[in-house]
PDB file of C-alpha atoms in Angstrom:
ATOM      1  CA  UNK A  12     -15.746 -18.848  -6.673  1.00  0.00           C
ATOM      2  CA  UNK A  13     -13.795 -20.051  -3.290  1.00  0.00           C
ATOM      3  CA  UNK A  14     -13.818 -23.419  -2.695  1.00  0.00           C
ATOM      4  CA  UNK A  15     -15.336 -23.033   0.436  1.00  0.00           C
ATOM      5  CA  UNK A  16     -17.256 -20.326   1.378  1.00  0.00           C
ATOM      6  CA  UNK A  17     -18.103 -18.942   4.781  1.00  0.00           C
ATOM      7  CA  UNK A  18     -20.082 -15.354   5.787  1.00  0.00           C
ATOM      8  CA  UNK A  19     -17.328 -13.809   7.405  1.00  0.00           C
ATOM      9  CA  UNK A  20     -19.436 -12.176  10.232  1.00  0.00           C
ATOM     10  CA  UNK A  21     -18.727 -11.137  12.643  1.00  0.00           C
ATOM     11  CA  UNK A  22     -21.742 -12.504  14.628  1.00  0.00           C
ATOM     12  CA  UNK A  23     -22.300 -10.207  17.748  1.00  0.00           C
ATOM     13  CA  UNK A  24     -24.506 -12.228  19.937  1.00  0.00           C
ATOM     14  CA  UNK A  25     -25.727 -11.949  23.549  1.00  0.00           C
ATOM     15  CA  UNK A  26     -24.961 -14.547  25.878  1.00  0.00           C
ATOM     16  CA  UNK A  27     -27.761 -17.641  25.968  1.00  0.00           C
ATOM     17  CA  UNK A  28     -28.611 -16.957  22.216  1.00  0.00           C
ATOM     18  CA  UNK A  29     -28.655 -19.653  19.339  1.00  0.00           C
ATOM     19  CA  UNK A  30     -26.269 -18.517  16.647  1.00  0.00           C
ATOM     20  CA  UNK A  31     -25.910 -20.376  13.250  1.00  0.00           C
ATOM     21  CA  UNK A  32     -23.484 -20.815  10.684  1.00  0.00           C
ATOM     22  CA  UNK A  33     -23.441 -22.163   7.125  1.00  0.00           C
ATOM     23  CA  UNK A  34     -20.837 -22.972   4.679  1.00  0.00           C
ATOM     24  CA  UNK A  35     -21.217 -24.084   1.127  1.00  0.00           C
ATOM     25  CA  UNK A  36     -18.167 -26.105  -0.954  1.00  0.00           C
ATOM     26  CA  UNK A  37     -17.647 -26.673  -4.121  1.00  0.00           C
ATOM     27  CA  UNK A  38     -16.152 -29.972  -5.272  1.00  0.00           C
ATOM     28  CA  UNK A  39     -18.265 -32.421  -4.876  1.00  0.00           C
ATOM     29  CA  UNK A  40     -15.161 -34.994  -4.515  1.00  0.00           C
ATOM     30  CA  UNK A  41     -15.213 -33.528  -1.093  1.00  0.00           C
ATOM     31  CA  UNK A  42     -15.152 -36.651   1.274  1.00  0.00           C
ATOM     32  CA  UNK A  43     -14.907 -35.486   5.073  1.00  0.00           C
ATOM     33  CA  UNK A  44     -16.169 -32.294   6.495  1.00  0.00           C
ATOM     34  CA  UNK A  45     -15.026 -30.495  10.047  1.00  0.00           C
ATOM     35  CA  UNK A  46     -15.469 -27.533  11.854  1.00  0.00           C
ATOM     36  CA  UNK A  47     -12.476 -25.935  13.807  1.00  0.00           C
ATOM     37  CA  UNK A  48     -12.726 -23.342  15.927  1.00  0.00           C
ATOM     38  CA  UNK A  49      -9.944 -20.121  16.220  1.00  0.00           C
ATOM     39  CA  UNK A  50      -8.628 -18.242  18.910  1.00  0.00           C
ATOM     40  CA  UNK A  51      -6.534 -14.845  18.250  1.00  0.00           C
ATOM     41  CA  UNK A  52      -3.206 -15.590  17.538  1.00  0.00           C
ATOM     42  CA  UNK A  53      -3.668 -19.593  18.119  1.00  0.00           C
ATOM     43  CA  UNK A  54      -3.713 -22.313  15.948  1.00  0.00           C
ATOM     44  CA  UNK A  55      -7.465 -23.910  15.060  1.00  0.00           C
ATOM     45  CA  UNK A  56      -8.540 -26.798  17.183  1.00  0.00           C
ATOM     46  CA  UNK A  57     -10.909 -29.206  15.736  1.00  0.00           C
ATOM     47  CA  UNK A  58     -14.404 -28.551  17.080  1.00  0.00           C
ATOM     48  CA  UNK A  59     -16.365 -31.861  15.423  1.00  0.00           C
ATOM     49  CA  UNK A  60     -16.823 -33.775  12.363  1.00  0.00           C
ATOM     50  CA  UNK A  61     -19.960 -33.196  10.510  1.00  0.00           C
ATOM     51  CA  UNK A  62     -22.015 -35.994   9.059  1.00  0.00           C
ATOM     52  CA  UNK A  63     -24.710 -36.402   6.962  1.00  0.00           C
ATOM     53  CA  UNK A  64     -26.704 -37.888   9.418  1.00  0.00           C
ATOM     54  CA  UNK A  65     -26.343 -34.923  12.195  1.00  0.00           C
ATOM     55  CA  UNK A  66     -24.104 -35.394  14.960  1.00  0.00           C
ATOM     56  CA  UNK A  67     -24.691 -33.451  18.247  1.00  0.00           C
ATOM     57  CA  UNK A  68     -21.943 -32.545  20.930  1.00  0.00           C
ATOM     58  CA  UNK A  69     -23.588 -30.917  24.299  1.00  0.00           C
ATOM     59  CA  UNK A  70     -24.478 -27.121  22.838  1.00  0.00           C
ATOM     60  CA  UNK A  71     -23.267 -27.473  19.218  1.00  0.00           C
ATOM     61  CA  UNK A  72     -25.079 -29.132  16.398  1.00  0.00           C
ATOM     62  CA  UNK A  73     -23.587 -29.677  13.117  1.00  0.00           C
ATOM     63  CA  UNK A  74     -25.365 -31.368   9.591  1.00  0.00           C
ATOM     64  CA  UNK A  75     -24.129 -31.787   6.299  1.00  0.00           C
ATOM     65  CA  UNK A  76     -26.131 -31.589   2.943  1.00  0.00           C
ATOM     66  CA  UNK A  77     -24.312 -33.489   0.472  1.00  0.00           C
ATOM     67  CA  UNK A  78     -26.711 -32.644  -2.564  1.00  0.00           C
ATOM     68  CA  UNK A  79     -26.661 -29.113  -1.831  1.00  0.00           C
ATOM     69  CA  UNK A  80     -23.047 -28.926  -0.209  1.00  0.00           C
ATOM     70  CA  UNK A  81     -23.967 -27.236   2.231  1.00  0.00           C
ATOM     71  CA  UNK A  82     -22.782 -27.320   6.263  1.00  0.00           C
ATOM     72  CA  UNK A  83     -23.802 -25.709   8.807  1.00  0.00           C
ATOM     73  CA  UNK A  84     -23.249 -25.412  12.810  1.00  0.00           C
ATOM     74  CA  UNK A  85     -25.497 -24.118  15.191  1.00  0.00           C
ATOM     75  CA  UNK A  86     -24.706 -22.926  18.796  1.00  0.00           C
ATOM     76  CA  UNK A  87     -26.701 -22.792  21.515  1.00  0.00           C
ATOM     77  CA  UNK A  88     -26.823 -21.173  25.000  1.00  0.00           C
ATOM     78  CA  UNK A  89     -24.032 -19.158  23.335  1.00  0.00           C
ATOM     79  CA  UNK A  90     -21.221 -18.689  26.322  1.00  0.00           C
ATOM     80  CA  UNK A  91     -18.725 -15.974  26.165  1.00  0.00           C
ATOM     81  CA  UNK A  92     -16.308 -18.429  25.763  1.00  0.00           C
ATOM     82  CA  UNK A  93     -17.599 -19.494  22.761  1.00  0.00           C
ATOM     83  CA  UNK A  94     -16.192 -16.273  21.287  1.00  0.00           C
ATOM     84  CA  UNK A  95     -14.087 -17.217  18.208  1.00  0.00           C
ATOM     85  CA  UNK A  96     -13.663 -17.786  14.581  1.00  0.00           C
ATOM     86  CA  UNK A  97     -15.439 -20.903  13.353  1.00  0.00           C
ATOM     87  CA  UNK A  98     -13.746 -22.731  10.274  1.00  0.00           C
ATOM     88  CA  UNK A  99     -15.692 -24.880   7.653  1.00  0.00           C
ATOM     89  CA  UNK A 100     -13.159 -27.431   6.565  1.00  0.00           C
ATOM     90  CA  UNK A 101     -13.092 -30.483   3.830  1.00  0.00           C
ATOM     91  CA  UNK A 102     -10.880 -32.727   2.723  1.00  0.00           C
ATOM     92  CA  UNK A 103     -10.725 -34.084  -0.386  1.00  0.00           C
ATOM     93  CA  UNK A 104      -8.732 -36.916  -1.981  1.00  0.00           C
ATOM     94  CA  UNK A 105      -8.653 -36.427  -5.655  1.00  0.00           C
ATOM     95  CA  UNK A 106      -5.014 -38.079  -6.419  1.00  0.00           C
ATOM     96  CA  UNK A 107      -3.769 -36.803  -3.202  1.00  0.00           C
ATOM     97  CA  UNK A 108      -5.399 -35.618   0.473  1.00  0.00           C
ATOM     98  CA  UNK A 109      -6.063 -32.075   0.573  1.00  0.00           C
ATOM     99  CA  UNK A 110      -7.563 -29.407   3.225  1.00  0.00           C
ATOM    100  CA  UNK A 111      -9.573 -26.912   2.192  1.00  0.00           C
ATOM    101  CA  UNK A 112     -10.261 -24.504   4.980  1.00  0.00           C
ATOM    102  CA  UNK A 113     -13.226 -21.706   4.415  1.00  0.00           C
ATOM    103  CA  UNK A 114     -12.285 -17.960   5.816  1.00  0.00           C
ATOM    104  CA  UNK A 115     -14.207 -18.616   9.090  1.00  0.00           C
ATOM    105  CA  UNK A 116     -16.439 -16.717  10.427  1.00  0.00           C
ATOM    106  CA  UNK A 117     -15.452 -14.638  13.400  1.00  0.00           C
ATOM    107  CA  UNK A 118     -18.155 -14.863  16.353  1.00  0.00           C
ATOM    108  CA  UNK A 119     -18.795 -12.364  19.302  1.00  0.00           C
ATOM    109  CA  UNK A 120     -20.922 -13.409  22.768  1.00  0.00           C
ATOM    110  CA  UNK A 121     -21.607 -10.718  24.782  1.00  0.00           C
ATOM    111  CA  UNK A 122     -22.892 -10.044  28.189  1.00  0.00           C
TER     112      UNK A 122
ATOM    113  CA  UNK B  17      -4.970 -36.843  22.112  1.00  0.00           C
ATOM    114  CA  UNK B  18      -2.658 -36.378  19.263  1.00  0.00           C
ATOM    115  CA  UNK B  19       0.067 -33.535  19.586  1.00  0.00           C
ATOM    116  CA  UNK B  20       2.433 -31.524  17.442  1.00  0.00           C
ATOM    117  CA  UNK B  21       4.586 -29.048  18.376  1.00  0.00           C
ATOM    118  CA  UNK B  22       6.105 -26.429  16.791  1.00  0.00           C
ATOM    119  CA  UNK B  23       9.288 -24.649  17.906  1.00  0.00           C
ATOM    120  CA  UNK B  24      10.143 -21.622  17.503  1.00  0.00           C
ATOM    121  CA  UNK B  25       7.014 -20.017  18.545  1.00  0.00           C
ATOM    122  CA  UNK B  26       7.922 -16.724  17.567  1.00  0.00           C
ATOM    123  CA  UNK B  27      11.203 -15.726  15.866  1.00  0.00           C
ATOM    124  CA  UNK B  28      12.103 -11.886  14.712  1.00  0.00           C
ATOM    125  CA  UNK B  29      14.966 -11.400  12.354  1.00  0.00           C
ATOM    126  CA  UNK B  30      16.733  -9.235  10.218  1.00  0.00           C
ATOM    127  CA  UNK B  31      15.413  -9.297   6.108  1.00  0.00           C
ATOM    128  CA  UNK B  32      18.185 -11.212   4.332  1.00  0.00           C
ATOM    129  CA  UNK B  33      18.512 -14.435   6.916  1.00  0.00           C
ATOM    130  CA  UNK B  34      17.272 -17.622   7.123  1.00  0.00           C
ATOM    131  CA  UNK B  35      14.839 -19.284   9.425  1.00  0.00           C
ATOM    132  CA  UNK B  36      14.304 -22.580  10.253  1.00  0.00           C
ATOM    133  CA  UNK B  37      10.622 -23.762  11.895  1.00  0.00           C
ATOM    134  CA  UNK B  38      10.422 -27.199  13.202  1.00  0.00           C
ATOM    135  CA  UNK B  39       7.185 -29.439  13.337  1.00  0.00           C
ATOM    136  CA  UNK B  40       7.010 -32.483  15.416  1.00  0.00           C
ATOM    137  CA  UNK B  41       4.478 -35.346  15.756  1.00  0.00           C
ATOM    138  CA  UNK B  42       4.899 -36.326  19.752  1.00  0.00           C
ATOM    139  CA  UNK B  43       2.953 -39.366  20.049  1.00  0.00           C
ATOM    140  CA  UNK B  44       1.968 -40.605  16.701  1.00  0.00           C
ATOM    141  CA  UNK B  45       4.159 -41.131  13.333  1.00  0.00           C
ATOM    142  CA  UNK B  46       3.198 -38.853  10.923  1.00  0.00           C
ATOM    143  CA  UNK B  47       3.868 -39.724   7.461  1.00  0.00           C
ATOM    144  CA  UNK B  48       2.358 -36.323   6.093  1.00  0.00           C
ATOM    145  CA  UNK B  49       2.433 -32.922   7.032  1.00  0.00           C
ATOM    146  CA  UNK B  50       1.005 -29.884   5.605  1.00  0.00           C
ATOM    147  CA  UNK B  51       2.559 -26.366   6.082  1.00  0.00           C
ATOM    148  CA  UNK B  52       0.202 -23.437   6.427  1.00  0.00           C
ATOM    149  CA  UNK B  53       0.897 -19.688   6.305  1.00  0.00           C
ATOM    150  CA  UNK B  54      -2.355 -17.722   7.580  1.00  0.00           C
ATOM    151  CA  UNK B  55      -1.714 -13.277   7.461  1.00  0.00           C
ATOM    152  CA  UNK B  56      -4.228 -11.522  10.070  1.00  0.00           C
ATOM    153  CA  UNK B  57      -7.744 -11.839   9.017  1.00  0.00           C
ATOM    154  CA  UNK B  58      -7.329 -14.486   6.243  1.00  0.00           C
ATOM    155  CA  UNK B  59      -7.584 -18.099   6.502  1.00  0.00           C
ATOM    156  CA  UNK B  60      -5.111 -20.512   6.451  1.00  0.00           C
ATOM    157  CA  UNK B  61      -3.204 -21.292   3.031  1.00  0.00           C
ATOM    158  CA  UNK B  62      -1.980 -24.677   2.454  1.00  0.00           C
ATOM    159  CA  UNK B  63       1.676 -23.849   1.162  1.00  0.00           C
ATOM    160  CA  UNK B  64       2.966 -27.390   1.084  1.00  0.00           C
ATOM    161  CA  UNK B  65       2.355 -30.925   1.839  1.00  0.00           C
ATOM    162  CA  UNK B  66       5.263 -32.676   3.295  1.00  0.00           C
ATOM    163  CA  UNK B  67       5.935 -36.683   2.673  1.00  0.00           C
ATOM    164  CA  UNK B  68       8.238 -38.492   4.867  1.00  0.00           C
ATOM    165  CA  UNK B  69      11.121 -40.162   3.010  1.00  0.00           C
ATOM    166  CA  UNK B  70      10.106 -38.157  -0.197  1.00  0.00           C
ATOM    167  CA  UNK B  71      10.127 -34.810  -1.852  1.00  0.00           C
ATOM    168  CA  UNK B  72       7.605 -31.961  -0.358  1.00  0.00           C
ATOM    169  CA  UNK B  73       4.270 -31.089  -2.902  1.00  0.00           C
ATOM    170  CA  UNK B  74       4.473 -27.001  -3.098  1.00  0.00           C
ATOM    171  CA  UNK B  75       1.223 -25.538  -3.773  1.00  0.00           C
ATOM    172  CA  UNK B  76       0.646 -23.649  -6.773  1.00  0.00           C
ATOM    173  CA  UNK B  77       2.652 -19.828  -5.787  1.00  0.00           C
ATOM    174  CA  UNK B  78       4.708 -20.994  -3.292  1.00  0.00           C
ATOM    175  CA  UNK B  79       8.514 -20.647  -4.322  1.00  0.00           C
ATOM    176  CA  UNK B  80      10.032 -24.046  -3.253  1.00  0.00           C
ATOM    177  CA  UNK B  81      13.812 -22.966  -3.433  1.00  0.00           C
ATOM    178  CA  UNK B  82      12.471 -20.047  -0.498  1.00  0.00           C
ATOM    179  CA  UNK B  83      10.528 -22.190   1.444  1.00  0.00           C
ATOM    180  CA  UNK B  84      12.640 -25.297   1.580  1.00  0.00           C
ATOM    181  CA  UNK B  85      11.122 -28.418   3.635  1.00  0.00           C
ATOM    182  CA  UNK B  86      12.439 -31.319   4.990  1.00  0.00           C
ATOM    183  CA  UNK B  87      10.468 -34.498   6.123  1.00  0.00           C
ATOM    184  CA  UNK B  88      13.781 -36.768   7.500  1.00  0.00           C
ATOM    185  CA  UNK B  89      12.316 -38.707  10.019  1.00  0.00           C
ATOM    186  CA  UNK B  90       7.978 -39.868  10.915  1.00  0.00           C
ATOM    187  CA  UNK B  91       7.850 -37.415  13.477  1.00  0.00           C
ATOM    188  CA  UNK B  92       9.978 -34.305  12.157  1.00  0.00           C
ATOM    189  CA  UNK B  93       9.097 -31.698   9.632  1.00  0.00           C
ATOM    190  CA  UNK B  94      11.234 -28.650   9.130  1.00  0.00           C
ATOM    191  CA  UNK B  95      10.356 -25.271   6.812  1.00  0.00           C
ATOM    192  CA  UNK B  96      13.782 -22.951   6.347  1.00  0.00           C
ATOM    193  CA  UNK B  97      12.201 -19.782   5.091  1.00  0.00           C
ATOM    194  CA  UNK B  98      15.616 -18.439   3.013  1.00  0.00           C
ATOM    195  CA  UNK B  99      16.733 -14.842   2.760  1.00  0.00           C
ATOM    196  CA  UNK B 100      13.632 -13.946   4.139  1.00  0.00           C
ATOM    197  CA  UNK B 101      11.935 -10.561   3.573  1.00  0.00           C
ATOM    198  CA  UNK B 102       9.530  -7.986   5.552  1.00  0.00           C
ATOM    199  CA  UNK B 103       6.698 -10.062   3.286  1.00  0.00           C
ATOM    200  CA  UNK B 104       7.305 -13.020   4.687  1.00  0.00           C
ATOM    201  CA  UNK B 105       5.854 -12.002   8.323  1.00  0.00           C
ATOM    202  CA  UNK B 106       3.371 -14.345   8.864  1.00  0.00           C
ATOM    203  CA  UNK B 107       1.710 -16.931  11.384  1.00  0.00           C
ATOM    204  CA  UNK B 108       3.162 -20.267   9.973  1.00  0.00           C
ATOM    205  CA  UNK B 109       1.337 -23.619  11.548  1.00  0.00           C
ATOM    206  CA  UNK B 110       2.154 -26.718  10.774  1.00  0.00           C
ATOM    207  CA  UNK B 111      -0.334 -30.013  11.105  1.00  0.00           C
ATOM    208  CA  UNK B 112       0.156 -33.509  10.926  1.00  0.00           C
ATOM    209  CA  UNK B 113      -2.248 -36.562   9.915  1.00  0.00           C
ATOM    210  CA  UNK B 114      -1.842 -39.762  11.939  1.00  0.00           C
ATOM    211  CA  UNK B 115      -2.919 -42.506   9.213  1.00  0.00           C
ATOM    212  CA  UNK B 116      -2.977 -45.245  11.634  1.00  0.00           C
ATOM    213  CA  UNK B 117      -5.690 -43.612  13.470  1.00  0.00           C
ATOM    214  CA  UNK B 118      -8.343 -44.965  11.477  1.00  0.00           C
ATOM    215  CA  UNK B 119     -11.429 -42.267  11.222  1.00  0.00           C
ATOM    216  CA  UNK B 120      -8.769 -39.862  13.027  1.00  0.00           C
ATOM    217  CA  UNK B 121      -6.704 -40.251  10.515  1.00  0.00           C
ATOM    218  CA  UNK B 122      -9.309 -37.809   8.768  1.00  0.00           C
ATOM    219  CA  UNK B 123      -8.472 -35.176  10.929  1.00  0.00           C
ATOM    220  CA  UNK B 124      -5.507 -32.680  11.290  1.00  0.00           C
ATOM    221  CA  UNK B 125      -3.432 -32.110  14.295  1.00  0.00           C
ATOM    222  CA  UNK B 126      -1.851 -28.440  14.412  1.00  0.00           C
ATOM    223  CA  UNK B 127       1.339 -27.515  15.903  1.00  0.00           C
ATOM    224  CA  UNK B 128       0.753 -24.046  18.477  1.00  0.00           C
ATOM    225  CA  UNK B 129       2.128 -21.956  15.215  1.00  0.00           C
ATOM    226  CA  UNK B 130       5.154 -19.523  14.644  1.00  0.00           C
ATOM    227  CA  UNK B 131       4.774 -15.862  14.553  1.00  0.00           C
ATOM    228  CA  UNK B 132       7.502 -14.570  12.306  1.00  0.00           C
ATOM    229  CA  UNK B 133       8.237 -10.857  11.937  1.00  0.00           C
ATOM    230  CA  UNK B 134      11.254 -10.004   9.457  1.00  0.00           C
ATOM    231  CA  UNK B 135      12.026  -6.360   9.642  1.00  0.00           C
TER     232      UNK B 135
END
């Protein structure tokens, strides 16, 4: 089983749609959680951190459920510019800091 | 925000040559830098953790004699792909943590990546 699992997609949605991505992680010692965005042939860029209380940044809402080891990202009112790969990222600190990346979920927003 | 640079941005070389990639943290000190490799349509895979002033820690399956890492200062880490072969062609990305930045230290800042093509 992969340490961080995501649905690879692709998700094809029209502009204005709401889309949700899910992610599960296997290591209960995971400490911090993030969503990154990666455009084609570019490096990943931090989109937002994820907290148990849930957090929102404009059209983006992230949620963490530690009991279920589940992370989500909701994008409302999708824009063409949201088209990218979204990476679920987990930090561990078990005798050393380590970051585990999910394989990413591809999103295509169409006009 | 924190900035990490990487040089060169792309390299084309002949099989058997060695390629050196630099990763610099521009506005913060990074005691730890990470080197990742990403093949097309795949996720980033951690190759090694580079610690300033000490030996790098390599992930399982990554040959330390082939991928030489040097972290000589708090702002610079280098990755040298020795005797590169076509199967080493990939997107190499470094990242750095700013441990003095509190919560920000939990995040990594990525360099723009280096595309390596070995012919």
